[in-house]
Coordinates of C-alpha atoms in Angstrom, one line a residue:
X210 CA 66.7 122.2 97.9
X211 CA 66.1 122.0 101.6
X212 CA 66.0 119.8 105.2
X213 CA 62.9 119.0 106.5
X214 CA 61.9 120.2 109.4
X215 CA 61.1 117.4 111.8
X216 CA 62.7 114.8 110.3
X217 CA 62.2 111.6 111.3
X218 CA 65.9 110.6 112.0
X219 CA 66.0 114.1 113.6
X220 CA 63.3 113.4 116.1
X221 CA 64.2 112.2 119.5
X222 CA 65.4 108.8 119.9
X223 CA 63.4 108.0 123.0
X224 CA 60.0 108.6 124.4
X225 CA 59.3 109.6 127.7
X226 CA 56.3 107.5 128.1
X227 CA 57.7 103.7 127.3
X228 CA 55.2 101.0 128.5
X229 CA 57.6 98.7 130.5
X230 CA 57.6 94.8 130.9
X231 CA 58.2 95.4 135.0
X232 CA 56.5 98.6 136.2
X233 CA 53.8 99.5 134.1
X234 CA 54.0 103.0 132.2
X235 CA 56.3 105.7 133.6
X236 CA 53.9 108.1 133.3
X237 CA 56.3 111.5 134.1
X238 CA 60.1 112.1 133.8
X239 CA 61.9 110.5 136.8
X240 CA 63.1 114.0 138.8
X241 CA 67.0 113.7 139.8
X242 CA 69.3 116.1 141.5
X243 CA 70.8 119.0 139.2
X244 CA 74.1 118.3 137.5
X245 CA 76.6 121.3 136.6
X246 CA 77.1 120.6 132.7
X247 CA 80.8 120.0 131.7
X248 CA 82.1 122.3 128.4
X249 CA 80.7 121.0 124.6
X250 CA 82.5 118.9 123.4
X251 CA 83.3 118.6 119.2
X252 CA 84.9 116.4 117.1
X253 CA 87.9 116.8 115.9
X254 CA 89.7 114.1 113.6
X255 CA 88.1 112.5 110.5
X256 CA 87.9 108.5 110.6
X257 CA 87.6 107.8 107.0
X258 CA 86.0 104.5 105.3
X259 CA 86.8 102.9 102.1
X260 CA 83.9 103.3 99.5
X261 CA 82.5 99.6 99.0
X262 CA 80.8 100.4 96.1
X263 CA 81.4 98.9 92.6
X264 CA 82.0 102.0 90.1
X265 CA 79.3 100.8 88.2
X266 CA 76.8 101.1 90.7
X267 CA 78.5 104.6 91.8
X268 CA 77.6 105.7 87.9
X269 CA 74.2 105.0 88.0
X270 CA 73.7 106.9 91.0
X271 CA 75.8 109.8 90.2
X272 CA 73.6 110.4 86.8
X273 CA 70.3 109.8 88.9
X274 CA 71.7 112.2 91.2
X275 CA 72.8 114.7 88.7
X276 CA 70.0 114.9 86.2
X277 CA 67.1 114.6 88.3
X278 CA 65.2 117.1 91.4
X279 CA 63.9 115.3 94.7
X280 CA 60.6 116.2 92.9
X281 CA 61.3 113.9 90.5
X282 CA 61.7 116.5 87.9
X283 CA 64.3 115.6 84.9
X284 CA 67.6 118.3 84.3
X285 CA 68.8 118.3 81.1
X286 CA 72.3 119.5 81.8
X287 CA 75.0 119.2 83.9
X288 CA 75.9 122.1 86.2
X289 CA 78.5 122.6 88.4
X290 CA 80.6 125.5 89.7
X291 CA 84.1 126.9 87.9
X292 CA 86.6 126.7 90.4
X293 CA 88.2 128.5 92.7
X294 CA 84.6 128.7 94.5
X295 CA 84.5 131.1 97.6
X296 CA 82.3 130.5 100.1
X297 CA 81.7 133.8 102.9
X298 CA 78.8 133.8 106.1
X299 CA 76.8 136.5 106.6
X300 CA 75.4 137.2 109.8
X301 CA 76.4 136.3 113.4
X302 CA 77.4 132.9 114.0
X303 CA 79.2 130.8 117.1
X304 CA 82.1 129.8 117.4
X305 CA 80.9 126.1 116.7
X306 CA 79.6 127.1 113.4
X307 CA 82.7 128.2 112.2
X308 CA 84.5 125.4 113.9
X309 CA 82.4 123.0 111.7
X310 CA 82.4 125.1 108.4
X311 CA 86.4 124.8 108.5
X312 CA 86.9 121.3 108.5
X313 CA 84.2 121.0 106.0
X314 CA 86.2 123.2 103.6
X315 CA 89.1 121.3 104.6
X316 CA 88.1 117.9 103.5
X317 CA 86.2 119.2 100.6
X318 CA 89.9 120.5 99.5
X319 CA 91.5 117.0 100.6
X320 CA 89.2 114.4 99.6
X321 CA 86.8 116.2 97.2
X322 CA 89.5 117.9 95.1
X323 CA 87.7 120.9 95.4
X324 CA 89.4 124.2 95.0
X325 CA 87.5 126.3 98.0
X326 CA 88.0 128.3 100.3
X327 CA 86.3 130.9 103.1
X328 CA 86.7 134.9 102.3
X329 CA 85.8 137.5 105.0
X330 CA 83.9 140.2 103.1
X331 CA 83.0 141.3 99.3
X332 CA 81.3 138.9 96.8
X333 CA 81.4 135.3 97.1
X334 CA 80.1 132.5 94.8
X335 CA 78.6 130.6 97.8
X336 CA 77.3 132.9 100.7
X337 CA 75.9 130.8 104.1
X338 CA 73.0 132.9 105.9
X339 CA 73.4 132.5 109.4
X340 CA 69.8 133.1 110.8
X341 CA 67.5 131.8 113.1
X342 CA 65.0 128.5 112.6
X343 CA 62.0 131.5 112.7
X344 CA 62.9 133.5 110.2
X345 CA 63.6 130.2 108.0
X346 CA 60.1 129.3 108.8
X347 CA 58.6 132.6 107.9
X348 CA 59.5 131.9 104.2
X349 CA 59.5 128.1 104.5
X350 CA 57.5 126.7 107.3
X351 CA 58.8 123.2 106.5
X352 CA 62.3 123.6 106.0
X353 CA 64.9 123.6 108.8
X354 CA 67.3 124.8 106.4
X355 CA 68.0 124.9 102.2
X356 CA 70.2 126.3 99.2
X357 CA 68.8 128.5 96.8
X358 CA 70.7 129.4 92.9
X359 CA 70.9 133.1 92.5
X360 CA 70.2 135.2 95.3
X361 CA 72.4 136.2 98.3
X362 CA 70.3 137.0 101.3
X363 CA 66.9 136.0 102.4
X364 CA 65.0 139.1 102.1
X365 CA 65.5 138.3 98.4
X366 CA 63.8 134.7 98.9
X367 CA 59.9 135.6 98.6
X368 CA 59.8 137.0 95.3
X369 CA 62.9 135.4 93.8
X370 CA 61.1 132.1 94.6
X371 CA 58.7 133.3 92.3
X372 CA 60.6 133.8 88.7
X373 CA 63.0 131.6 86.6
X374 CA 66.1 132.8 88.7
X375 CA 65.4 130.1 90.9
X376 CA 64.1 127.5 89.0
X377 CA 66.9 124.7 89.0
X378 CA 65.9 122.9 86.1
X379 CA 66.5 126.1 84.4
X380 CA 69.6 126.8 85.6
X381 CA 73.0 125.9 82.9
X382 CA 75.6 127.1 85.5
X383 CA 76.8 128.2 88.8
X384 CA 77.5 131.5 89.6
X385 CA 75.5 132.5 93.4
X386 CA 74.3 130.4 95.8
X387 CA 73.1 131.0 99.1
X388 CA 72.7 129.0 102.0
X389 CA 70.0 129.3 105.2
X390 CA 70.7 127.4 108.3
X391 CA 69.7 128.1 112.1
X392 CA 72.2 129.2 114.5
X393 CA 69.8 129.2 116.9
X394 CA 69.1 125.0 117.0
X395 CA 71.8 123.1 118.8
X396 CA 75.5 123.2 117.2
X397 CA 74.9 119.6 115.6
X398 CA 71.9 120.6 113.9
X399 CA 73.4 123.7 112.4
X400 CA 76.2 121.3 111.4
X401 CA 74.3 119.0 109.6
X402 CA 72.5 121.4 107.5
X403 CA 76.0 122.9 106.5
X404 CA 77.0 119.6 105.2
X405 CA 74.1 118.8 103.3
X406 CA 72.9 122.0 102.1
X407 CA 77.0 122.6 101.2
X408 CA 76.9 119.2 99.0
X409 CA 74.0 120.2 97.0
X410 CA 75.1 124.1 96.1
X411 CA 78.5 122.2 95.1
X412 CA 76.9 118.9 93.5
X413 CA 74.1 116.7 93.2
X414 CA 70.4 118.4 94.0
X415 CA 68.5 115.0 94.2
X416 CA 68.5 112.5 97.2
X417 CA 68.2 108.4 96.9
X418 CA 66.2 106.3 99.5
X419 CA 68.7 103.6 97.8
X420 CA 71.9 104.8 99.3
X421 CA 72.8 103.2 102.1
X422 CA 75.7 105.9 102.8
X423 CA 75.4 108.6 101.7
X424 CA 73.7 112.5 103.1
X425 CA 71.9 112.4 99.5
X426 CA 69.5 110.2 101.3
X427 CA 65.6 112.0 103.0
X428 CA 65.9 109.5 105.6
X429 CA 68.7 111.9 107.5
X430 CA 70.5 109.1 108.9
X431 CA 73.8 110.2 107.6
X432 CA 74.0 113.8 108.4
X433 CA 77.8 114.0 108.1
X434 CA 79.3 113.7 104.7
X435 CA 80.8 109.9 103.8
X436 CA 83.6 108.9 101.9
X437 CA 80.8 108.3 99.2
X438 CA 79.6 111.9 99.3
X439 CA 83.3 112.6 99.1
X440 CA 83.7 110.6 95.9
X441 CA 80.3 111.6 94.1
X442 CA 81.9 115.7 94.4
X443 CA 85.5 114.8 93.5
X444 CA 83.7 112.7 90.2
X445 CA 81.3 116.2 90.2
X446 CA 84.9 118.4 89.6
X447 CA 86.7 116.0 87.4
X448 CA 88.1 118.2 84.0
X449 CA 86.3 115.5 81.9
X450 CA 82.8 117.3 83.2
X451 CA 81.5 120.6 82.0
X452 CA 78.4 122.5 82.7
X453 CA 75.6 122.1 79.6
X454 CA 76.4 118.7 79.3
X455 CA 73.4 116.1 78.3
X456 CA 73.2 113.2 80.5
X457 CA 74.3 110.6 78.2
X458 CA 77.8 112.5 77.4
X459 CA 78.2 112.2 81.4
X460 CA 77.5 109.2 81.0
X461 CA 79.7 108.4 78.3
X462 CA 82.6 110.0 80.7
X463 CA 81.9 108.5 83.7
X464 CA 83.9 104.7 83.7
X465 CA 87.2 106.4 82.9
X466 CA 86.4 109.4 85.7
X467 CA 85.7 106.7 88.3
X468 CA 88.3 104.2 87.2
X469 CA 90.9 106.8 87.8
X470 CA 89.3 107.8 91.2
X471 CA 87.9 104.7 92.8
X472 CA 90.6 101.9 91.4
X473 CA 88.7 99.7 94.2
X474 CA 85.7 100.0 92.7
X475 CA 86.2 98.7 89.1
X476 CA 87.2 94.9 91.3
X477 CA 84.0 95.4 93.8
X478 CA 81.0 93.5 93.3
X479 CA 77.3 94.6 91.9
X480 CA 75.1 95.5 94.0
X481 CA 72.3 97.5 92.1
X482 CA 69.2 98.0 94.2
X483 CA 65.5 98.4 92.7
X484 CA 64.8 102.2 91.9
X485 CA 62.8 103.4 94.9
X486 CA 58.8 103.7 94.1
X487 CA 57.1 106.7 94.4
X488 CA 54.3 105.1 96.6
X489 CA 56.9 104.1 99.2
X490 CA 58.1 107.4 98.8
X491 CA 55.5 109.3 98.9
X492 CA 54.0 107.1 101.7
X493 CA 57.2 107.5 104.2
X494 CA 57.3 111.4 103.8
X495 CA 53.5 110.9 105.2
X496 CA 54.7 109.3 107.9
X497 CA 57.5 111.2 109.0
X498 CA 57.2 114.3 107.8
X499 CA 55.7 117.6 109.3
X500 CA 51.7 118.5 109.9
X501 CA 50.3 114.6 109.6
X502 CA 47.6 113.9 112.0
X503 CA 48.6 110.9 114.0
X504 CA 46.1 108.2 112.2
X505 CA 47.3 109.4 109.0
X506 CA 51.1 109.0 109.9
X507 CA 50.3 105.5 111.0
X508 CA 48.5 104.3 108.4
X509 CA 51.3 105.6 105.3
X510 CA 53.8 103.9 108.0
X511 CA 52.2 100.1 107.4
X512 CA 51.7 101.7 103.5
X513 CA 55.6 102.0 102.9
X514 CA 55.7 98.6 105.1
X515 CA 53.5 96.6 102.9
X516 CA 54.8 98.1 99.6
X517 CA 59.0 97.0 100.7
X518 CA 57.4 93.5 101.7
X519 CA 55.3 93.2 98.6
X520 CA 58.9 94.2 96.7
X521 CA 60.8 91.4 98.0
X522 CA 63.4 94.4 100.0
X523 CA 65.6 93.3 102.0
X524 CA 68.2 96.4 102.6
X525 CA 68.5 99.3 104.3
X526 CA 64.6 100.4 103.2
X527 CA 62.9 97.2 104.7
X528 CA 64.9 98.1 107.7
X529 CA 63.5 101.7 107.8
X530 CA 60.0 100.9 107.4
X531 CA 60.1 98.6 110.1
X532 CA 61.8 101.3 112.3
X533 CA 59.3 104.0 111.3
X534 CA 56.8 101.5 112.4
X535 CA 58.2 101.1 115.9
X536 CA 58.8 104.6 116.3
X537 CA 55.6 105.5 115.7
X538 CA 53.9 102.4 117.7
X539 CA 55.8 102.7 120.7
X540 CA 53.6 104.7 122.5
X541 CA 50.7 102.6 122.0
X542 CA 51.6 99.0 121.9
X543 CA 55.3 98.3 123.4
X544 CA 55.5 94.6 121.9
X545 CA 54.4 95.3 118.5
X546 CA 57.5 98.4 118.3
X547 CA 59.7 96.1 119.7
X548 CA 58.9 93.6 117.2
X549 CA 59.1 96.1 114.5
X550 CA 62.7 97.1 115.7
X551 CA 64.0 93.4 115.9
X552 CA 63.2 93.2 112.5
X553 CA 65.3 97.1 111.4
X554 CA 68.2 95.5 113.1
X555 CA 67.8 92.3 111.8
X556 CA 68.3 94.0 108.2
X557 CA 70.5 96.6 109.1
X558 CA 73.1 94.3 110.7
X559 CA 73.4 92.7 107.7
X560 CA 75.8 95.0 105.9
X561 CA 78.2 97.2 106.7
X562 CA 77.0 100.5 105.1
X563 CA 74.5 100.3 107.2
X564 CA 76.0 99.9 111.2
X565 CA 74.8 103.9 111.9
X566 CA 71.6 103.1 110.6
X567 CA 71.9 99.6 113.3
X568 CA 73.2 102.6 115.9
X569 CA 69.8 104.1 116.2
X570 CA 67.7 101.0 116.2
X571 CA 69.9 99.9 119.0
X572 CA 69.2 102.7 120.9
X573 CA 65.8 101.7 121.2
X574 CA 66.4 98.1 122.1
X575 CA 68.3 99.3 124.7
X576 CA 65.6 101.7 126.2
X577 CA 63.8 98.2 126.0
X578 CA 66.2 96.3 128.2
X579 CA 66.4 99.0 130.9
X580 CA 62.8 99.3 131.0
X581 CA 62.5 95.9 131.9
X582 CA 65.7 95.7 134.2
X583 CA 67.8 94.0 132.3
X584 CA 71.3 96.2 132.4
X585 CA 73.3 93.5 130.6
X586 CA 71.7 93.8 127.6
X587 CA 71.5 97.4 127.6
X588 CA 75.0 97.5 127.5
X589 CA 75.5 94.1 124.9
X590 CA 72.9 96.6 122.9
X591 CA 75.1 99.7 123.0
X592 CA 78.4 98.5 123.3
X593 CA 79.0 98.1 119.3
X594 CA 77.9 101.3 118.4
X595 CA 79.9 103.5 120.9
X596 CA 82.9 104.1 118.2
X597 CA 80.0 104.1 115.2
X598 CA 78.3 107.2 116.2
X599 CA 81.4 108.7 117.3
X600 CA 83.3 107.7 113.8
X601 CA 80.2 109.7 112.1
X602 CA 80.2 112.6 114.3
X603 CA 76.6 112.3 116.0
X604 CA 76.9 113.6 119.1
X605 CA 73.1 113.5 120.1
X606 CA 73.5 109.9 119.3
X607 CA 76.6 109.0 121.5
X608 CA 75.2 111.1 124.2
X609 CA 72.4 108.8 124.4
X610 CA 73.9 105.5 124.1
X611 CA 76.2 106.8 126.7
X612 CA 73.2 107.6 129.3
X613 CA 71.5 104.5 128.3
X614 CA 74.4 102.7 129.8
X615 CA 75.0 104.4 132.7
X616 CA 71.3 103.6 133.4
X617 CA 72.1 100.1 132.8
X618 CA 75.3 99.8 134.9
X619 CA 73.0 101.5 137.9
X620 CA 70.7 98.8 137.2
X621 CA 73.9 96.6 137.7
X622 CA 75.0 98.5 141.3
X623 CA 78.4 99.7 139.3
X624 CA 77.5 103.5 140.4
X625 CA 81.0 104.6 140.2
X626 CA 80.9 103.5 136.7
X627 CA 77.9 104.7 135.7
X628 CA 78.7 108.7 137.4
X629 CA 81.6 108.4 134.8
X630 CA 79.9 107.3 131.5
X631 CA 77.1 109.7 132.7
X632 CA 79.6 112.6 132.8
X633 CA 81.3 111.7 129.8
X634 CA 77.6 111.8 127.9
X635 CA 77.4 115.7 128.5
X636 CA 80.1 117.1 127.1
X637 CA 78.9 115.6 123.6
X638 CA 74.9 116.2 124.6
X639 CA 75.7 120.1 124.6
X640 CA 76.6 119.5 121.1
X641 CA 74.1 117.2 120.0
X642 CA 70.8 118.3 121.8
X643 CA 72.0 121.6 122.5
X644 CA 70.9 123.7 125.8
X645 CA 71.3 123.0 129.2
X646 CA 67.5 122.6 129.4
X647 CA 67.5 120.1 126.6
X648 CA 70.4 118.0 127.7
X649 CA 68.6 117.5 131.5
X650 CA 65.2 116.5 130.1
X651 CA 67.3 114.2 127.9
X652 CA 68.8 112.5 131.2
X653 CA 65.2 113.1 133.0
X654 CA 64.0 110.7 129.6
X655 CA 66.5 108.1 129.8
X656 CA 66.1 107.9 133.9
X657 CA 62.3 107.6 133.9
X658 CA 63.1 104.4 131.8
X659 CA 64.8 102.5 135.0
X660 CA 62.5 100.5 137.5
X661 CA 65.3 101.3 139.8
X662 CA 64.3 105.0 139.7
X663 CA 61.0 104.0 139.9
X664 CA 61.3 101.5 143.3
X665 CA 63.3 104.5 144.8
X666 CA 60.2 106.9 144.6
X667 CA 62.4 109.0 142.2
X668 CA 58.9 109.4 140.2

């Protein structure tokens, strides 16, 4: 299983180019004085949240995770690993990386129940390759990162890839995984990859447009294991479960398994979406995936639209279409994108599982309000969603709701206020968008946006 490169959720939340309602098109980055970058910041303390989820619901998707490949291919058993599970890197990794890999294995132990734990040397059931994004790409130009069964290094990719060893459908146990990620892309990146490509040597090996909150998801919002992930592993490692089983003895299992787990969940209320089609699927990995001509993107966009419409949506999907549309309109017509984002929020305000998903769409309308001058909504726009990103650990996200609003409180004349928020974006850009180079054109972005910048012949 693997990332994609170039994800869509991955992609930068801004662009430089943003037709404006008051100046026209800032046609370059807005130039401004160098600024000595603070130390990275990382997160620390887990905020958990309580899995709304009825435990009916939770047992369809844990068999639709279990059973079946992102393909769409059908497993006929049930495979897991025998615990204790060891888990060792190979390679030379920063201090970050390890940072991040520990309080994964932590709460893996504390919430997932999972008996695992880091060794320094000698065989290990799951080892994590720390390479760089190039050599990934050598073997799988799409991938930013993935998880193969049975092999321990990637020299032994290429021809592995081509026999049975690797074939997951084929697979009735697990012994040897091994994990790629880039140590090379910025620390929140590598981060990501760990978690998701962690989850899926331990547990499920499909993803679910349908989950609202949940990393088992393509469209990469959640990037940071939820208490949902959590849940779905702990129910993965219950003693009722053993590999070779058939789906419908999992399925005979599961109520008790979840009962015991989630006693919340046996009082919450349905909720089961739709399955997701294949033609929205297949339509929205057009669109935001790698090596689509521009036209082609655009047109699968107002595909995956028109099919959620035609289907009567109205989650977290509906939501994404629209904000795939905007994304990929912005550059050409400003009031149709903004339109198309209204509408994402509009959807995605509407439940709680989805307020990171709300984060992101309100980065854009507040890129819209500063572009037009209008500081107070910026910061009415961002203000919610300062303690959301930061409660699911997306720094690249916080960083830039935190220089959207010390644009806005410039636009305001509040310039003491603004050096502060500005300053207290770095430390958390160095970790999200990574190096020093990155993080300035990242301010350079958000500051081409103001007409303040503009008036001041700052472009």
């Amino acid at each position: 299983m693997k990332k994609i490169l170039f994800s869509f959720a991955a992609m930068a939340l801004l662009t430089g180019c943003m037709a404006t309602g008051s100046g026209g098109v800032a046609s370059r980055a807005a130039s401004s004085p160098a600024i000595t970058l603070p130390p990275m910041k990382t997160f620390s303390g887990q905020v958990l949240e309580r899995v709304r989820t009825s435990n009916a619901d939770i047992a369809r998707d844990f068999l639709d995770l279990s059973f079946r490949l992102e393909s769409g291919r059908e497993l006929d058993v049930f495979t897991r690993f025998e615990e204790p599970i060891t888990v060792k890197v190979s390679g030379k990794a920063p201090a970050s990386f390890q940072h991040d890999l520990g309080r994964l294995l932590g709460r893996l132990r504390n919430e997932a129940g999972i008996d695992i734990r880091q060794v320094a040397d000698g065989p290990a059931g799951i080892t994590i390759n720390a390479v760089t994004r190039s050599e990934i790409q050598r073997v799988l130009p799409q991938a930013a990162c993935f998880v193969v069964p049975n092999i321990t290094r990637l020299s032994e990719y290429p021809r592995a890839a081509q026999s049975p060893k690797t074939d997951w459908v084929l697979l009735q146990e697990r012994r040897q995984m091994a994990i790629f990620v880039p140590v090379d892309s910025p620390p929140q990146e590598t981060r990501d990859c760990l978690h998701e490509e962690l989850a899926q040597a331990l547990g499920p090996l499909n993803d679910l447009y349908r989950l609202p909150d949940s990393v088992f998801n393509d469209d990469n919002i959640h990037t940071v294991l939820t208490s949902y992930d959590m849940l779905i592993l702990r129910t993965y490692y219950a003693p009722e479960l053993r590999n070779g089983m058939r789906r419908d003895q999992v399925a005979a299992r599961l109520p008790r398994i979840l009962a015991r787990l989630n006693p919340a969940g046996q009082r919450s209320p349905l909720h089961p979406l739709p399955d997701t089609p294949r033609p929205w699927i297949e339509a929205t990995q057009t669109a935001l995936g790698p090596g689509t001509a521009p036209a082609q993107r655009l047109s699968a966009a107002r595909k995956a639209l028109a099919i959620a419409e035609s289907a009567g949506w109205t989650d977290h999907r509906r939501a994404f279409s629209h904000y795939a549309l905007g994304r990929l309109t912005q550059s050409m017509n400003a009031e149709l994108a903004l339109a198309h984002f209204r509408a994402a929020q509009n959807f995605y305000t509407r439940s709680p599982n989805t307020q990171l998903h709300a984060a992101h769409v309100a980065a854009q309308l507040a890129a819209y309000a500063i572009s037009e001058g209008n500081g107070e909504e910026a910061l009415l726009q961002t203000s919610p969603y300062l303690a959301v990103a930061a409660r699911h650990e997306n720094g690249a996200l916080l960083s830039t709701l935190l220089m959207l609003r010390a644009e806005a409180l410039d636009l305001l004349n509040r310039p003491t206020e603004a050096q502060a928020v500005r300053l207290d974006s770095l430390g958390w850009a160095r970790y999200g968008i990574g190096s020093d180079q990155a993080v300035h054109a990242r301010l350079r972005e958000i500051a081409a946006l103001s007409p303040l910048k503009r008036s001041n012949g700052q472009l």
